[in-house]
JSON list of C-alpha atoms in Angstrom, two decimals:
[
{"chain": "A", "resi": 1, "resn": "UNK", "atom": "CA", "xyz": [24.67, -4.69, 2.46]},
{"chain": "A", "resi": 2, "resn": "UNK", "atom": "CA", "xyz": [23.46, -2.55, -0.03]},
{"chain": "A", "resi": 3, "resn": "UNK", "atom": "CA", "xyz": [19.27, -2.75, -0.77]},
{"chain": "A", "resi": 4, "resn": "UNK", "atom": "CA", "xyz": [18.35, -1.22, -4.39]},
{"chain": "A", "resi": 5, "resn": "UNK", "atom": "CA", "xyz": [15.07, 1.01, -4.10]},
{"chain": "A", "resi": 6, "resn": "UNK", "atom": "CA", "xyz": [13.19, -1.05, -7.02]},
{"chain": "A", "resi": 7, "resn": "UNK", "atom": "CA", "xyz": [13.98, -4.49, -4.55]},
{"chain": "A", "resi": 8, "resn": "UNK", "atom": "CA", "xyz": [12.96, -2.59, -1.93]},
{"chain": "A", "resi": 9, "resn": "UNK", "atom": "CA", "xyz": [9.50, -1.30, -2.97]},
{"chain": "A", "resi": 10, "resn": "UNK", "atom": "CA", "xyz": [8.98, -4.72, -5.04]},
{"chain": "A", "resi": 11, "resn": "UNK", "atom": "CA", "xyz": [9.39, -6.66, -1.61]},
{"chain": "A", "resi": 12, "resn": "UNK", "atom": "CA", "xyz": [7.27, -3.93, 0.38]},
{"chain": "A", "resi": 13, "resn": "UNK", "atom": "CA", "xyz": [4.64, -4.07, -2.26]},
{"chain": "A", "resi": 14, "resn": "UNK", "atom": "CA", "xyz": [4.43, -7.52, -2.80]},
{"chain": "A", "resi": 15, "resn": "UNK", "atom": "CA", "xyz": [3.77, -8.10, 1.20]},
{"chain": "A", "resi": 16, "resn": "UNK", "atom": "CA", "xyz": [1.42, -5.38, 1.82]},
{"chain": "A", "resi": 17, "resn": "UNK", "atom": "CA", "xyz": [-1.32, -7.02, -0.78]},
{"chain": "A", "resi": 18, "resn": "UNK", "atom": "CA", "xyz": [-4.73, -6.17, -1.63]},
{"chain": "A", "resi": 19, "resn": "UNK", "atom": "CA", "xyz": [-7.95, -8.36, -1.98]},
{"chain": "A", "resi": 20, "resn": "UNK", "atom": "CA", "xyz": [-8.25, -7.57, -5.56]},
{"chain": "A", "resi": 21, "resn": "UNK", "atom": "CA", "xyz": [-6.02, -6.19, -8.14]},
{"chain": "A", "resi": 22, "resn": "UNK", "atom": "CA", "xyz": [-6.36, -5.36, -12.13]},
{"chain": "A", "resi": 23, "resn": "UNK", "atom": "CA", "xyz": [-4.11, -3.42, -14.79]},
{"chain": "A", "resi": 24, "resn": "UNK", "atom": "CA", "xyz": [-5.24, -0.28, -16.47]},
{"chain": "A", "resi": 25, "resn": "UNK", "atom": "CA", "xyz": [-3.00, 1.62, -18.80]},
{"chain": "A", "resi": 26, "resn": "UNK", "atom": "CA", "xyz": [0.12, 0.34, -17.47]},
{"chain": "A", "resi": 27, "resn": "UNK", "atom": "CA", "xyz": [-0.85, 1.20, -13.79]},
{"chain": "A", "resi": 28, "resn": "UNK", "atom": "CA", "xyz": [-1.75, -1.58, -11.34]},
{"chain": "A", "resi": 29, "resn": "UNK", "atom": "CA", "xyz": [-4.67, -0.95, -9.15]},
{"chain": "A", "resi": 30, "resn": "UNK", "atom": "CA", "xyz": [-5.40, -2.63, -5.91]},
{"chain": "A", "resi": 31, "resn": "UNK", "atom": "CA", "xyz": [-8.51, -2.91, -3.71]},
{"chain": "A", "resi": 32, "resn": "UNK", "atom": "CA", "xyz": [-9.20, -3.70, -0.24]},
{"chain": "A", "resi": 33, "resn": "UNK", "atom": "CA", "xyz": [-12.66, -2.24, 0.08]},
{"chain": "A", "resi": 34, "resn": "UNK", "atom": "CA", "xyz": [-11.16, 0.98, 0.85]},
{"chain": "A", "resi": 35, "resn": "UNK", "atom": "CA", "xyz": [-9.22, -0.12, 3.86]},
{"chain": "A", "resi": 36, "resn": "UNK", "atom": "CA", "xyz": [-5.48, 1.71, 3.97]},
{"chain": "A", "resi": 37, "resn": "UNK", "atom": "CA", "xyz": [-4.34, 3.75, 1.27]},
{"chain": "A", "resi": 38, "resn": "UNK", "atom": "CA", "xyz": [-1.44, 1.33, 0.30]},
{"chain": "A", "resi": 39, "resn": "UNK", "atom": "CA", "xyz": [-3.69, -1.35, -1.12]},
{"chain": "A", "resi": 40, "resn": "UNK", "atom": "CA", "xyz": [-6.29, 1.03, -2.36]},
{"chain": "A", "resi": 41, "resn": "UNK", "atom": "CA", "xyz": [-4.52, 2.86, -5.06]},
{"chain": "A", "resi": 42, "resn": "UNK", "atom": "CA", "xyz": [-2.67, 2.90, -8.33]},
{"chain": "A", "resi": 43, "resn": "UNK", "atom": "CA", "xyz": [0.95, 2.33, -8.74]},
{"chain": "A", "resi": 44, "resn": "UNK", "atom": "CA", "xyz": [3.52, 1.86, -11.48]},
{"chain": "A", "resi": 45, "resn": "UNK", "atom": "CA", "xyz": [7.10, 1.84, -12.45]},
{"chain": "A", "resi": 46, "resn": "UNK", "atom": "CA", "xyz": [8.52, 4.10, -15.14]},
{"chain": "A", "resi": 47, "resn": "UNK", "atom": "CA", "xyz": [5.99, 6.04, -17.50]},
{"chain": "A", "resi": 48, "resn": "UNK", "atom": "CA", "xyz": [2.50, 4.60, -17.52]},
{"chain": "A", "resi": 49, "resn": "UNK", "atom": "CA", "xyz": [-0.38, 6.11, -19.81]},
{"chain": "A", "resi": 50, "resn": "UNK", "atom": "CA", "xyz": [-1.41, 9.45, -17.84]},
{"chain": "A", "resi": 51, "resn": "UNK", "atom": "CA", "xyz": [-4.08, 10.77, -20.67]},
{"chain": "A", "resi": 52, "resn": "UNK", "atom": "CA", "xyz": [-7.37, 11.58, -19.35]},
{"chain": "A", "resi": 53, "resn": "UNK", "atom": "CA", "xyz": [-8.74, 8.18, -20.29]},
{"chain": "A", "resi": 54, "resn": "UNK", "atom": "CA", "xyz": [-6.59, 6.37, -18.19]},
{"chain": "A", "resi": 55, "resn": "UNK", "atom": "CA", "xyz": [-7.61, 8.87, -15.37]},
{"chain": "A", "resi": 56, "resn": "UNK", "atom": "CA", "xyz": [-11.07, 8.05, -15.77]},
{"chain": "A", "resi": 57, "resn": "UNK", "atom": "CA", "xyz": [-10.82, 4.44, -15.70]},
{"chain": "A", "resi": 58, "resn": "UNK", "atom": "CA", "xyz": [-8.53, 4.21, -12.80]},
{"chain": "A", "resi": 59, "resn": "UNK", "atom": "CA", "xyz": [-10.59, 6.80, -10.81]},
{"chain": "A", "resi": 60, "resn": "UNK", "atom": "CA", "xyz": [-13.78, 4.69, -11.54]},
{"chain": "A", "resi": 61, "resn": "UNK", "atom": "CA", "xyz": [-12.47, 1.23, -10.60]},
{"chain": "A", "resi": 62, "resn": "UNK", "atom": "CA", "xyz": [-10.82, 2.63, -7.43]},
{"chain": "A", "resi": 63, "resn": "UNK", "atom": "CA", "xyz": [-14.16, 4.67, -6.35]},
{"chain": "A", "resi": 64, "resn": "UNK", "atom": "CA", "xyz": [-16.29, 1.48, -7.20]},
{"chain": "A", "resi": 65, "resn": "UNK", "atom": "CA", "xyz": [-14.31, -0.50, -4.83]},
{"chain": "A", "resi": 66, "resn": "UNK", "atom": "CA", "xyz": [-15.03, 1.63, -1.94]},
{"chain": "A", "resi": 67, "resn": "UNK", "atom": "CA", "xyz": [-11.35, 3.42, -2.12]},
{"chain": "A", "resi": 68, "resn": "UNK", "atom": "CA", "xyz": [-10.29, 7.21, -3.34]},
{"chain": "A", "resi": 69, "resn": "UNK", "atom": "CA", "xyz": [-8.22, 7.65, -6.38]},
{"chain": "A", "resi": 70, "resn": "UNK", "atom": "CA", "xyz": [-4.94, 7.60, -5.19]},
{"chain": "A", "resi": 71, "resn": "UNK", "atom": "CA", "xyz": [-1.65, 7.46, -6.68]},
{"chain": "A", "resi": 72, "resn": "UNK", "atom": "CA", "xyz": [1.55, 5.97, -4.90]},
{"chain": "A", "resi": 73, "resn": "UNK", "atom": "CA", "xyz": [4.42, 8.20, -6.09]},
{"chain": "A", "resi": 74, "resn": "UNK", "atom": "CA", "xyz": [7.62, 6.21, -5.75]},
{"chain": "A", "resi": 75, "resn": "UNK", "atom": "CA", "xyz": [11.03, 6.70, -6.89]},
{"chain": "A", "resi": 76, "resn": "UNK", "atom": "CA", "xyz": [10.47, 4.05, -9.74]},
{"chain": "A", "resi": 77, "resn": "UNK", "atom": "CA", "xyz": [7.97, 6.50, -11.64]},
{"chain": "A", "resi": 78, "resn": "UNK", "atom": "CA", "xyz": [9.19, 8.61, -14.06]},
{"chain": "A", "resi": 79, "resn": "UNK", "atom": "CA", "xyz": [9.35, 12.47, -13.49]},
{"chain": "A", "resi": 80, "resn": "UNK", "atom": "CA", "xyz": [7.14, 13.19, -16.31]},
{"chain": "A", "resi": 81, "resn": "UNK", "atom": "CA", "xyz": [4.51, 10.92, -14.99]},
{"chain": "A", "resi": 82, "resn": "UNK", "atom": "CA", "xyz": [4.76, 12.27, -11.29]},
{"chain": "A", "resi": 83, "resn": "UNK", "atom": "CA", "xyz": [4.40, 15.89, -13.30]},
{"chain": "A", "resi": 84, "resn": "UNK", "atom": "CA", "xyz": [1.47, 14.60, -15.26]},
{"chain": "A", "resi": 85, "resn": "UNK", "atom": "CA", "xyz": [-0.18, 13.24, -11.99]},
{"chain": "A", "resi": 86, "resn": "UNK", "atom": "CA", "xyz": [0.31, 16.43, -10.16]},
{"chain": "A", "resi": 87, "resn": "UNK", "atom": "CA", "xyz": [-0.50, 18.77, -12.85]},
{"chain": "A", "resi": 88, "resn": "UNK", "atom": "CA", "xyz": [-3.05, 16.99, -15.55]},
{"chain": "A", "resi": 89, "resn": "UNK", "atom": "CA", "xyz": [-4.66, 14.98, -12.92]},
{"chain": "A", "resi": 90, "resn": "UNK", "atom": "CA", "xyz": [-4.73, 17.75, -10.39]},
{"chain": "A", "resi": 91, "resn": "UNK", "atom": "CA", "xyz": [-3.53, 15.58, -7.56]},
{"chain": "A", "resi": 92, "resn": "UNK", "atom": "CA", "xyz": [-1.54, 16.89, -4.27]},
{"chain": "A", "resi": 93, "resn": "UNK", "atom": "CA", "xyz": [1.17, 14.85, -2.29]},
{"chain": "A", "resi": 94, "resn": "UNK", "atom": "CA", "xyz": [0.12, 14.02, 1.21]},
{"chain": "A", "resi": 95, "resn": "UNK", "atom": "CA", "xyz": [0.91, 11.16, 3.80]},
{"chain": "A", "resi": 96, "resn": "UNK", "atom": "CA", "xyz": [4.49, 10.52, 2.92]},
{"chain": "A", "resi": 97, "resn": "UNK", "atom": "CA", "xyz": [5.50, 7.10, 3.78]},
{"chain": "A", "resi": 98, "resn": "UNK", "atom": "CA", "xyz": [9.29, 6.50, 5.20]},
{"chain": "A", "resi": 99, "resn": "UNK", "atom": "CA", "xyz": [10.86, 3.12, 4.87]},
{"chain": "A", "resi": 100, "resn": "UNK", "atom": "CA", "xyz": [13.85, 1.91, 7.00]},
{"chain": "A", "resi": 101, "resn": "UNK", "atom": "CA", "xyz": [15.55, -0.89, 6.94]},
{"chain": "A", "resi": 102, "resn": "UNK", "atom": "CA", "xyz": [17.96, -2.72, 9.35]},
{"chain": "A", "resi": 103, "resn": "UNK", "atom": "CA", "xyz": [18.84, -6.15, 10.88]},
{"chain": "A", "resi": 104, "resn": "UNK", "atom": "CA", "xyz": [16.17, -8.01, 12.19]},
{"chain": "A", "resi": 105, "resn": "UNK", "atom": "CA", "xyz": [18.69, -9.20, 15.16]},
{"chain": "A", "resi": 106, "resn": "UNK", "atom": "CA", "xyz": [19.11, -5.60, 16.31]},
{"chain": "A", "resi": 107, "resn": "UNK", "atom": "CA", "xyz": [15.77, -5.32, 17.12]},
{"chain": "A", "resi": 108, "resn": "UNK", "atom": "CA", "xyz": [14.77, -8.69, 18.29]},
{"chain": "A", "resi": 109, "resn": "UNK", "atom": "CA", "xyz": [17.49, -8.96, 20.66]},
{"chain": "A", "resi": 110, "resn": "UNK", "atom": "CA", "xyz": [16.90, -5.59, 22.60]},
{"chain": "A", "resi": 111, "resn": "UNK", "atom": "CA", "xyz": [14.65, -6.76, 24.84]},
{"chain": "A", "resi": 112, "resn": "UNK", "atom": "CA", "xyz": [12.37, -3.70, 23.85]},
{"chain": "A", "resi": 113, "resn": "UNK", "atom": "CA", "xyz": [10.10, -6.01, 21.38]},
{"chain": "A", "resi": 114, "resn": "UNK", "atom": "CA", "xyz": [7.54, -8.08, 21.72]},
{"chain": "A", "resi": 115, "resn": "UNK", "atom": "CA", "xyz": [6.56, -10.50, 19.09]},
{"chain": "A", "resi": 116, "resn": "UNK", "atom": "CA", "xyz": [2.45, -11.10, 18.91]},
{"chain": "A", "resi": 117, "resn": "UNK", "atom": "CA", "xyz": [0.40, -13.20, 16.67]},
{"chain": "A", "resi": 118, "resn": "UNK", "atom": "CA", "xyz": [-1.58, -10.89, 14.23]},
{"chain": "A", "resi": 119, "resn": "UNK", "atom": "CA", "xyz": [-4.80, -12.55, 15.60]},
{"chain": "A", "resi": 120, "resn": "UNK", "atom": "CA", "xyz": [-3.88, -11.22, 19.22]},
{"chain": "A", "resi": 121, "resn": "UNK", "atom": "CA", "xyz": [-6.67, -9.01, 20.27]},
{"chain": "A", "resi": 122, "resn": "UNK", "atom": "CA", "xyz": [-4.35, -6.26, 22.11]},
{"chain": "A", "resi": 123, "resn": "UNK", "atom": "CA", "xyz": [-2.27, -6.31, 18.63]},
{"chain": "A", "resi": 124, "resn": "UNK", "atom": "CA", "xyz": [-5.68, -5.41, 16.61]},
{"chain": "A", "resi": 125, "resn": "UNK", "atom": "CA", "xyz": [-6.87, -2.82, 19.38]},
{"chain": "A", "resi": 126, "resn": "UNK", "atom": "CA", "xyz": [-3.11, -1.23, 19.20]},
{"chain": "A", "resi": 127, "resn": "UNK", "atom": "CA", "xyz": [-2.89, -1.20, 15.44]},
{"chain": "A", "resi": 128, "resn": "UNK", "atom": "CA", "xyz": [-6.66, 0.49, 15.27]},
{"chain": "A", "resi": 129, "resn": "UNK", "atom": "CA", "xyz": [-5.38, 3.09, 17.50]},
{"chain": "A", "resi": 130, "resn": "UNK", "atom": "CA", "xyz": [-2.68, 4.11, 15.80]},
{"chain": "A", "resi": 131, "resn": "UNK", "atom": "CA", "xyz": [-4.40, 4.23, 12.42]},
{"chain": "A", "resi": 132, "resn": "UNK", "atom": "CA", "xyz": [-7.51, 6.06, 14.15]},
{"chain": "A", "resi": 133, "resn": "UNK", "atom": "CA", "xyz": [-9.67, 2.90, 13.02]},
{"chain": "A", "resi": 134, "resn": "UNK", "atom": "CA", "xyz": [-12.70, 1.42, 14.86]},
{"chain": "A", "resi": 135, "resn": "UNK", "atom": "CA", "xyz": [-12.97, -2.49, 16.07]},
{"chain": "A", "resi": 136, "resn": "UNK", "atom": "CA", "xyz": [-14.98, -2.88, 12.96]},
{"chain": "A", "resi": 137, "resn": "UNK", "atom": "CA", "xyz": [-11.48, -2.76, 10.94]},
{"chain": "A", "resi": 138, "resn": "UNK", "atom": "CA", "xyz": [-10.33, -6.06, 12.36]},
{"chain": "A", "resi": 139, "resn": "UNK", "atom": "CA", "xyz": [-11.50, -8.50, 9.52]},
{"chain": "A", "resi": 140, "resn": "UNK", "atom": "CA", "xyz": [-9.77, -6.36, 6.94]},
{"chain": "A", "resi": 141, "resn": "UNK", "atom": "CA", "xyz": [-6.70, -6.36, 9.27]},
{"chain": "A", "resi": 142, "resn": "UNK", "atom": "CA", "xyz": [-6.88, -9.95, 9.65]},
{"chain": "A", "resi": 143, "resn": "UNK", "atom": "CA", "xyz": [-7.23, -10.64, 6.17]},
{"chain": "A", "resi": 144, "resn": "UNK", "atom": "CA", "xyz": [-4.36, -8.04, 5.12]},
{"chain": "A", "resi": 145, "resn": "UNK", "atom": "CA", "xyz": [-1.71, -9.36, 7.87]},
{"chain": "A", "resi": 146, "resn": "UNK", "atom": "CA", "xyz": [-2.76, -12.78, 7.14]},
{"chain": "A", "resi": 147, "resn": "UNK", "atom": "CA", "xyz": [-1.60, -12.60, 3.68]},
{"chain": "A", "resi": 148, "resn": "UNK", "atom": "CA", "xyz": [1.87, -11.50, 5.22]},
{"chain": "A", "resi": 149, "resn": "UNK", "atom": "CA", "xyz": [1.90, -14.03, 7.89]},
{"chain": "A", "resi": 150, "resn": "UNK", "atom": "CA", "xyz": [0.98, -16.73, 5.03]},
{"chain": "A", "resi": 151, "resn": "UNK", "atom": "CA", "xyz": [3.76, -15.68, 2.81]},
{"chain": "A", "resi": 152, "resn": "UNK", "atom": "CA", "xyz": [6.35, -15.41, 5.95]},
{"chain": "A", "resi": 153, "resn": "UNK", "atom": "CA", "xyz": [5.76, -19.14, 7.05]},
{"chain": "A", "resi": 154, "resn": "UNK", "atom": "CA", "xyz": [4.63, -20.44, 3.66]}
]
């Protein structure tokens, strides 16, 4: 099965959702109180506005909500937009995300995987360790992961 990058990006973006979002100058901004970069960032498709006013508005909205002014660079942005973000806005690339796909049955049937509820304290402890977070992050994790669980079971 061939997966289109646009479809995969949309599915991942629509799953890892934020507490609040808005549109500014062709960008979609998401905030989760500063918790995780993926849901505290600006993202777009194609060629959104990259002028200084857009940069100021995006930066202000994100920082007012406890996040840093982060832009997700994906294959769905035009080369001109990436160039403007890197050069005009002065951004630097960091923390690449790698997305892999595969049949669920290959993992689920391997015997090496245990499925646990997102409310499980062991799961929350492990995810905090992996993400260098303290237990005070548990409510944010529960909101974020609860939205994913609701979509999966709804």
